[in-house]
PDB file of C-alpha atoms in Angstrom:
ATOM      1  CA  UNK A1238      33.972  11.064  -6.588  1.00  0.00           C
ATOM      2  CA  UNK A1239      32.345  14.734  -6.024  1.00  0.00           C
ATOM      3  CA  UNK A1240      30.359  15.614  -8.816  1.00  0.00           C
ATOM      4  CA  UNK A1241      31.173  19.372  -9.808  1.00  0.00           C
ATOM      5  CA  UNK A1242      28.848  21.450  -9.881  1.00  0.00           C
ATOM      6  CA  UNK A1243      29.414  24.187 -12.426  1.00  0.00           C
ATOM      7  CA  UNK A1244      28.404  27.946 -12.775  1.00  0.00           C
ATOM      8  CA  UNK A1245      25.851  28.271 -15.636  1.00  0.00           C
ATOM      9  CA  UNK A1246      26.256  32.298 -16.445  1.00  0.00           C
ATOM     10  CA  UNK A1247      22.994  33.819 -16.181  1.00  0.00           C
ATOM     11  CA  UNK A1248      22.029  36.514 -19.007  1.00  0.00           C
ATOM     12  CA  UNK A1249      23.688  39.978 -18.600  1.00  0.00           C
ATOM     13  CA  UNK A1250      19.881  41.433 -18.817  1.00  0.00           C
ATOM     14  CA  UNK A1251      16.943  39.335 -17.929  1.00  0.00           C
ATOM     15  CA  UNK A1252      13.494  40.330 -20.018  1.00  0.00           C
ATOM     16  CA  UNK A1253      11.117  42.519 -18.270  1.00  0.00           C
ATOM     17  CA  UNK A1254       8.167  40.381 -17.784  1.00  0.00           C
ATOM     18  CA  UNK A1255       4.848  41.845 -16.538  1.00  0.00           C
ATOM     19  CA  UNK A1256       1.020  40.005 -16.938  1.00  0.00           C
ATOM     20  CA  UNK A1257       0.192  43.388 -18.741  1.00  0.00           C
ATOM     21  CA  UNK A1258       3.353  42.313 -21.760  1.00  0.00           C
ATOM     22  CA  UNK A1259       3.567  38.490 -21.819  1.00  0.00           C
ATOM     23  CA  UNK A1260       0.203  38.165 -23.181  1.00  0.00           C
ATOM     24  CA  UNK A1261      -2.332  35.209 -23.416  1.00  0.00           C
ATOM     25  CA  UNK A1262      -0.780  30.990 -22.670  1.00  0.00           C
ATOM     26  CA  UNK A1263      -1.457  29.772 -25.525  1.00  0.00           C
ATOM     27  CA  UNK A1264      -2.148  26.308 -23.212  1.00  0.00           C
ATOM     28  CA  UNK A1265      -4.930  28.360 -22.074  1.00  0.00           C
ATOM     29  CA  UNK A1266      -6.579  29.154 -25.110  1.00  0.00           C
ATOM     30  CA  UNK A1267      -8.225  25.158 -25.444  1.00  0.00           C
ATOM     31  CA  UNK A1268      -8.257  24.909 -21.513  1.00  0.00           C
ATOM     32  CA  UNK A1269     -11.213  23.278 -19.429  1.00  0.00           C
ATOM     33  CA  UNK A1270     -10.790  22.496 -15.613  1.00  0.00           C
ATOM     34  CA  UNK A1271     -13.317  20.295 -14.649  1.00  0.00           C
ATOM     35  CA  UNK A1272     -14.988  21.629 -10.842  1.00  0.00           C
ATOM     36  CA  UNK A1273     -17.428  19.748  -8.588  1.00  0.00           C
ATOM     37  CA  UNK A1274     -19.317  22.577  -6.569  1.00  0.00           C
ATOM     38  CA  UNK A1275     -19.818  22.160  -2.856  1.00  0.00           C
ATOM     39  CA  UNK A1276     -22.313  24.060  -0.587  1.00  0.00           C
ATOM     40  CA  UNK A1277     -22.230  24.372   2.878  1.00  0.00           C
ATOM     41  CA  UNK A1278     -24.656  25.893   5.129  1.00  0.00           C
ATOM     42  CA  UNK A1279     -23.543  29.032   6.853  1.00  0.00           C
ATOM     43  CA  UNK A1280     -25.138  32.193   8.887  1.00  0.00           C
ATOM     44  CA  UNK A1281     -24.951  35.301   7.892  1.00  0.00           C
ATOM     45  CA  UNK A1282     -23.762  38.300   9.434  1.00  0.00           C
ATOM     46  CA  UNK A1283     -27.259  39.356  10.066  1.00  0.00           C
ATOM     47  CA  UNK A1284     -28.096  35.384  11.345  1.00  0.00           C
ATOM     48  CA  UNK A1285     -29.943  34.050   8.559  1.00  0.00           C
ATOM     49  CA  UNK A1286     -29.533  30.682   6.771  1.00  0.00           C
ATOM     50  CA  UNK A1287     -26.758  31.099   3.792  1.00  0.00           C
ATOM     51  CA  UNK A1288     -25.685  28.493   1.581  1.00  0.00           C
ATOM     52  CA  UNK A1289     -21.904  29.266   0.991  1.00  0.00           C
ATOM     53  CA  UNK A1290     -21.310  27.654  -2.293  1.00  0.00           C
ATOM     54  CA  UNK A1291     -17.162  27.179  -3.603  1.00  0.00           C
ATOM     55  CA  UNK A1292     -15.824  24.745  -6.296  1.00  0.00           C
ATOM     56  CA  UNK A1293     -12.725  22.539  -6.641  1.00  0.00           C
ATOM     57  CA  UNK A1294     -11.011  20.787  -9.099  1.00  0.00           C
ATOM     58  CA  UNK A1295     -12.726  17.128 -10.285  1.00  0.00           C
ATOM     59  CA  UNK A1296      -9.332  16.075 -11.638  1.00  0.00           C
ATOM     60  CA  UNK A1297      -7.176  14.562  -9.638  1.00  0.00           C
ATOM     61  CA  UNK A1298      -3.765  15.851  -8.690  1.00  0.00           C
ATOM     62  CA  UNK A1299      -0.579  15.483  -7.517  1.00  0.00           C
ATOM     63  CA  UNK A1300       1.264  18.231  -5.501  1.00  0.00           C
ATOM     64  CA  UNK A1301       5.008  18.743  -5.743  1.00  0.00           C
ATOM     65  CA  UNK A1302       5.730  21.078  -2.714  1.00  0.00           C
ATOM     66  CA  UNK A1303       8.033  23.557  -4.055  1.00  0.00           C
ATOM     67  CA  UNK A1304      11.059  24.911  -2.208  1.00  0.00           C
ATOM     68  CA  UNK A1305      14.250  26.166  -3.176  1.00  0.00           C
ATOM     69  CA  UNK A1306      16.305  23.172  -2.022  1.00  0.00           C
ATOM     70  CA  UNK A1307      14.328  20.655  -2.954  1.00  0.00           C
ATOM     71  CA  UNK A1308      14.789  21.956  -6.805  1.00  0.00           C
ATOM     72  CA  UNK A1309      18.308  21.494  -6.830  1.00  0.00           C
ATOM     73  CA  UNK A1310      18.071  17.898  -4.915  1.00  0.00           C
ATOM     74  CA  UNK A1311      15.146  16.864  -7.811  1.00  0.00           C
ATOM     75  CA  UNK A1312      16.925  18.287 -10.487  1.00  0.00           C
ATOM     76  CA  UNK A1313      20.137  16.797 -10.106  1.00  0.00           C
ATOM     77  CA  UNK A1314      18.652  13.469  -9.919  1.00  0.00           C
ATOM     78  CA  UNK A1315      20.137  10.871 -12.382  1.00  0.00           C
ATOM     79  CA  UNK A1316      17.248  10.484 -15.501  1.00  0.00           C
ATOM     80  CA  UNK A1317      16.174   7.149 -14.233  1.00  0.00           C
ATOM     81  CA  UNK A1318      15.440   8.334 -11.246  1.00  0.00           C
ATOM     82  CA  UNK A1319      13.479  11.388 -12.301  1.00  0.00           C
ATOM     83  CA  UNK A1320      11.375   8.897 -14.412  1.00  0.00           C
ATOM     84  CA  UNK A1321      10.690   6.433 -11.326  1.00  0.00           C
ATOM     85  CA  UNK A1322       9.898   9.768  -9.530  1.00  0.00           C
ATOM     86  CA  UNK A1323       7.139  10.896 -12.425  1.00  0.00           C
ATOM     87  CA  UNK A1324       5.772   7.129 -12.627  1.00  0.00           C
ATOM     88  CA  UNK A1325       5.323   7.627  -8.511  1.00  0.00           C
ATOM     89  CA  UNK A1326       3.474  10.915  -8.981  1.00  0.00           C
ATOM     90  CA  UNK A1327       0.922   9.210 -11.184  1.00  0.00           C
ATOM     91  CA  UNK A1328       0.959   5.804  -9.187  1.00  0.00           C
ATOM     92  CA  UNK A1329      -0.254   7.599  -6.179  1.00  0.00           C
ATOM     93  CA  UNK A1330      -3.545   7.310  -4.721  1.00  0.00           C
ATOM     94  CA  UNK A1331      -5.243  10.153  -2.999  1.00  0.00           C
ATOM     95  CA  UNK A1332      -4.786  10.560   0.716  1.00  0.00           C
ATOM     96  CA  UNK A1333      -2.231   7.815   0.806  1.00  0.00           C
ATOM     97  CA  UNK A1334       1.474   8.850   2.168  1.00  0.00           C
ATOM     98  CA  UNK A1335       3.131   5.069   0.276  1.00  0.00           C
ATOM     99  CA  UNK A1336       2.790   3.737  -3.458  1.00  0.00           C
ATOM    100  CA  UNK A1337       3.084   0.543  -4.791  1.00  0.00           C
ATOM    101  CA  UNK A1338       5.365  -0.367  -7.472  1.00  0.00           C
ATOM    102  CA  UNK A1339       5.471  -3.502  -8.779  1.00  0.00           C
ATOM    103  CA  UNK A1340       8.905  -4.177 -10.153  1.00  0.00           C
ATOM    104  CA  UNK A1341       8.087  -6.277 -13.366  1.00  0.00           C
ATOM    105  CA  UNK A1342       4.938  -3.769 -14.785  1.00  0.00           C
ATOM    106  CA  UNK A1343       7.552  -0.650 -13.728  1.00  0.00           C
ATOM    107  CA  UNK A1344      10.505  -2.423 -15.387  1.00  0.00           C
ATOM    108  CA  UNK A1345       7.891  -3.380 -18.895  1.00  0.00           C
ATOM    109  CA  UNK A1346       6.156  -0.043 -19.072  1.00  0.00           C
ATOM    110  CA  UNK A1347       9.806   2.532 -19.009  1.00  0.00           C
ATOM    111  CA  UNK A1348      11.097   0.204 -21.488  1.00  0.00           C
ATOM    112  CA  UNK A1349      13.818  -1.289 -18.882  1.00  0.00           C
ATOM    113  CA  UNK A1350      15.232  -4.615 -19.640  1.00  0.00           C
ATOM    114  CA  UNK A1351      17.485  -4.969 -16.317  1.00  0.00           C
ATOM    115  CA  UNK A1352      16.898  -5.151 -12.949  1.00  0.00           C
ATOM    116  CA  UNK A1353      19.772  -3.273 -12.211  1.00  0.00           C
ATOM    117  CA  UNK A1354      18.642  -0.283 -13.737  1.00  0.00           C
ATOM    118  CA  UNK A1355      15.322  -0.503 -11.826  1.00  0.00           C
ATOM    119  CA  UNK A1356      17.289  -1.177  -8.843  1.00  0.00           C
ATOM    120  CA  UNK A1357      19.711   1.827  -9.704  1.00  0.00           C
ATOM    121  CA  UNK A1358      16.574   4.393  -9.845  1.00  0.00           C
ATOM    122  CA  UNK A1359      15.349   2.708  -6.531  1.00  0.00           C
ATOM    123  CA  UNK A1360      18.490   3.503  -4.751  1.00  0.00           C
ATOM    124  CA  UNK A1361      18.685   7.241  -6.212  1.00  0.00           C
ATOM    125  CA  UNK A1362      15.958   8.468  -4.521  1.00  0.00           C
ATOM    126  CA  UNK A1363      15.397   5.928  -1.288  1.00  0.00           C
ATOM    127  CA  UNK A1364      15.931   7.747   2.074  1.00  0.00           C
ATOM    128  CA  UNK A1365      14.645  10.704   0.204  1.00  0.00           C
ATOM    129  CA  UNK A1366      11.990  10.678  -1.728  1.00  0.00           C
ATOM    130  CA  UNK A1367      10.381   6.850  -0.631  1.00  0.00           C
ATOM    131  CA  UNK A1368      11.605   4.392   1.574  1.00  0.00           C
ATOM    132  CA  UNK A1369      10.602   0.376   1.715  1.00  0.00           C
ATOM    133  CA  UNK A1370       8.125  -0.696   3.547  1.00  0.00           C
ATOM    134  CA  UNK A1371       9.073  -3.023   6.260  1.00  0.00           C
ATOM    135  CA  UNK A1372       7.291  -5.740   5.683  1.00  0.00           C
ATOM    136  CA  UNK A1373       5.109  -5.327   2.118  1.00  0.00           C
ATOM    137  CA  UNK A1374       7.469  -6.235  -0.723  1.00  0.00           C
ATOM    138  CA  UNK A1375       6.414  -3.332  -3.419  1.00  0.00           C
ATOM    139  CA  UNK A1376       5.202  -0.590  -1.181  1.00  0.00           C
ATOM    140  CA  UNK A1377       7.025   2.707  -0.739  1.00  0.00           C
ATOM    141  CA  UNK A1378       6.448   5.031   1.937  1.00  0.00           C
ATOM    142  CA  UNK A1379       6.163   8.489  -0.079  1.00  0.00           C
ATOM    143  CA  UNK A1380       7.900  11.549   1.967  1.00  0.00           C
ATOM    144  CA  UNK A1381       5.217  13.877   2.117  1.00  0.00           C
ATOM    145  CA  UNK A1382       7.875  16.579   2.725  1.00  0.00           C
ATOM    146  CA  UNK A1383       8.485  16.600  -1.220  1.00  0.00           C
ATOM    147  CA  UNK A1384       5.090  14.783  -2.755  1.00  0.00           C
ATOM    148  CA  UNK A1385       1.604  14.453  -1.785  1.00  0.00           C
ATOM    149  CA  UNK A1386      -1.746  13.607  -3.408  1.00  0.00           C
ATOM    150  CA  UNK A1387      -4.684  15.407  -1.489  1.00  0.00           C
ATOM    151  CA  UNK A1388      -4.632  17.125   1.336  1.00  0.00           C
ATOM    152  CA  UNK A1389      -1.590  16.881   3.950  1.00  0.00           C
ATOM    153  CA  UNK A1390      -3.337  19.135   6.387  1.00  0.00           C
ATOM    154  CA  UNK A1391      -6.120  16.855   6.941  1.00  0.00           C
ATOM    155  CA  UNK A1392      -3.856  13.560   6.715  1.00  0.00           C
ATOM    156  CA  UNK A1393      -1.417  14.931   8.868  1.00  0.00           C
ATOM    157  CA  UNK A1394      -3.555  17.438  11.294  1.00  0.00           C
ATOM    158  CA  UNK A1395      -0.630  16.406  14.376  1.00  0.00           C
ATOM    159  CA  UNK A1396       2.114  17.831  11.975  1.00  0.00           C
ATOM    160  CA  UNK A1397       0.487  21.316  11.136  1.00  0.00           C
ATOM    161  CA  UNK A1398       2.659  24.423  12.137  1.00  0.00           C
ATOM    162  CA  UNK A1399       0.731  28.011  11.609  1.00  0.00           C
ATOM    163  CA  UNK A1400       3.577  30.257  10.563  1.00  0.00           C
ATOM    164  CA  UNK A1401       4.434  33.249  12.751  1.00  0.00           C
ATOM    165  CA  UNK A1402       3.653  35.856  10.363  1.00  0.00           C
ATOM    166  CA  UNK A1403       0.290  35.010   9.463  1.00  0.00           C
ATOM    167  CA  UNK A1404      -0.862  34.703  13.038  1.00  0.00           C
TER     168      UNK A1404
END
């Protein structure tokens, strides 16, 4: 059975939005990020001793690479499955490319009372999204393609493509 897929009519006119009219987030108003500053010694363009200093985030994060088609894959995602895929995203450790879900603590903390149903969200998004482990009952591989926590360029350094334009 093909699912149809229907039309949603966009607005004849679409608001003007610009940073200078949207104003302030209100999310932002009560905002603190958390950084942990980094130095690292550098030389100058004149050869002296510098101390570059940047800041990153202390709070740790998930990425959800976004591109076009992998919206309309995510979204169309039965509910069950979206919620397996939001329990992933904060099961994930940092630099690790699998998760581990065990069934029963899954199953007791989304309020699910069958197996089926767990099994049901398994099966919507295996072969995408994760995909058993051979032999560790639990573990998921995690396709970095869609969801990563840390860095994929330094996890993956073999898979790294510069992009023609930015050459």
């Amino acid at each position: 059975m093909d699912l149809e897929i229907k039309k949603i009519k966009r607005p004849s006119k679409k608001p003007v939005i610009t940073d200078d009219n949207i104003g302030i987030n209100p999310f932002a108003l009560n905002l603190i990020i958390p950084v942990n500053r980094r130095y690292k010694d550098v030389k100058n363009k004149f050869g002296d001793d510098d101390k570059l200093e940047f800041s990153y985030e202390a709070t740790k994060f998930c990425r959800v690479f976004d591109a076009f088609e992998h919206r309309d894959d995510a979204v169309r995602l039965p509910i069950r499955c979206k919620e397996l895929m939001y329990y992933i995203i904060h099961s994930m450790e940092t630099g690790k490319d699998y998760v581990y879900i065990e069934k029963e603590v899954y199953m007791a903390n989304m309020g699910i009372k069958s197996v089926n149903t767990f099994k049901g969200a398994i099966k919507g998004v295996v072969n995408r999204y994760i995909i058993p482990h051979e032999t560790i009952k639990g573990v998921y591989w995690v396709n970095p393609m869609y969801l990563f926590k840390g860095d994929r360029i330094s996890k993956f350094p073999n898979r790294v493509r510069v992009n023609k334009e930015n050459k």
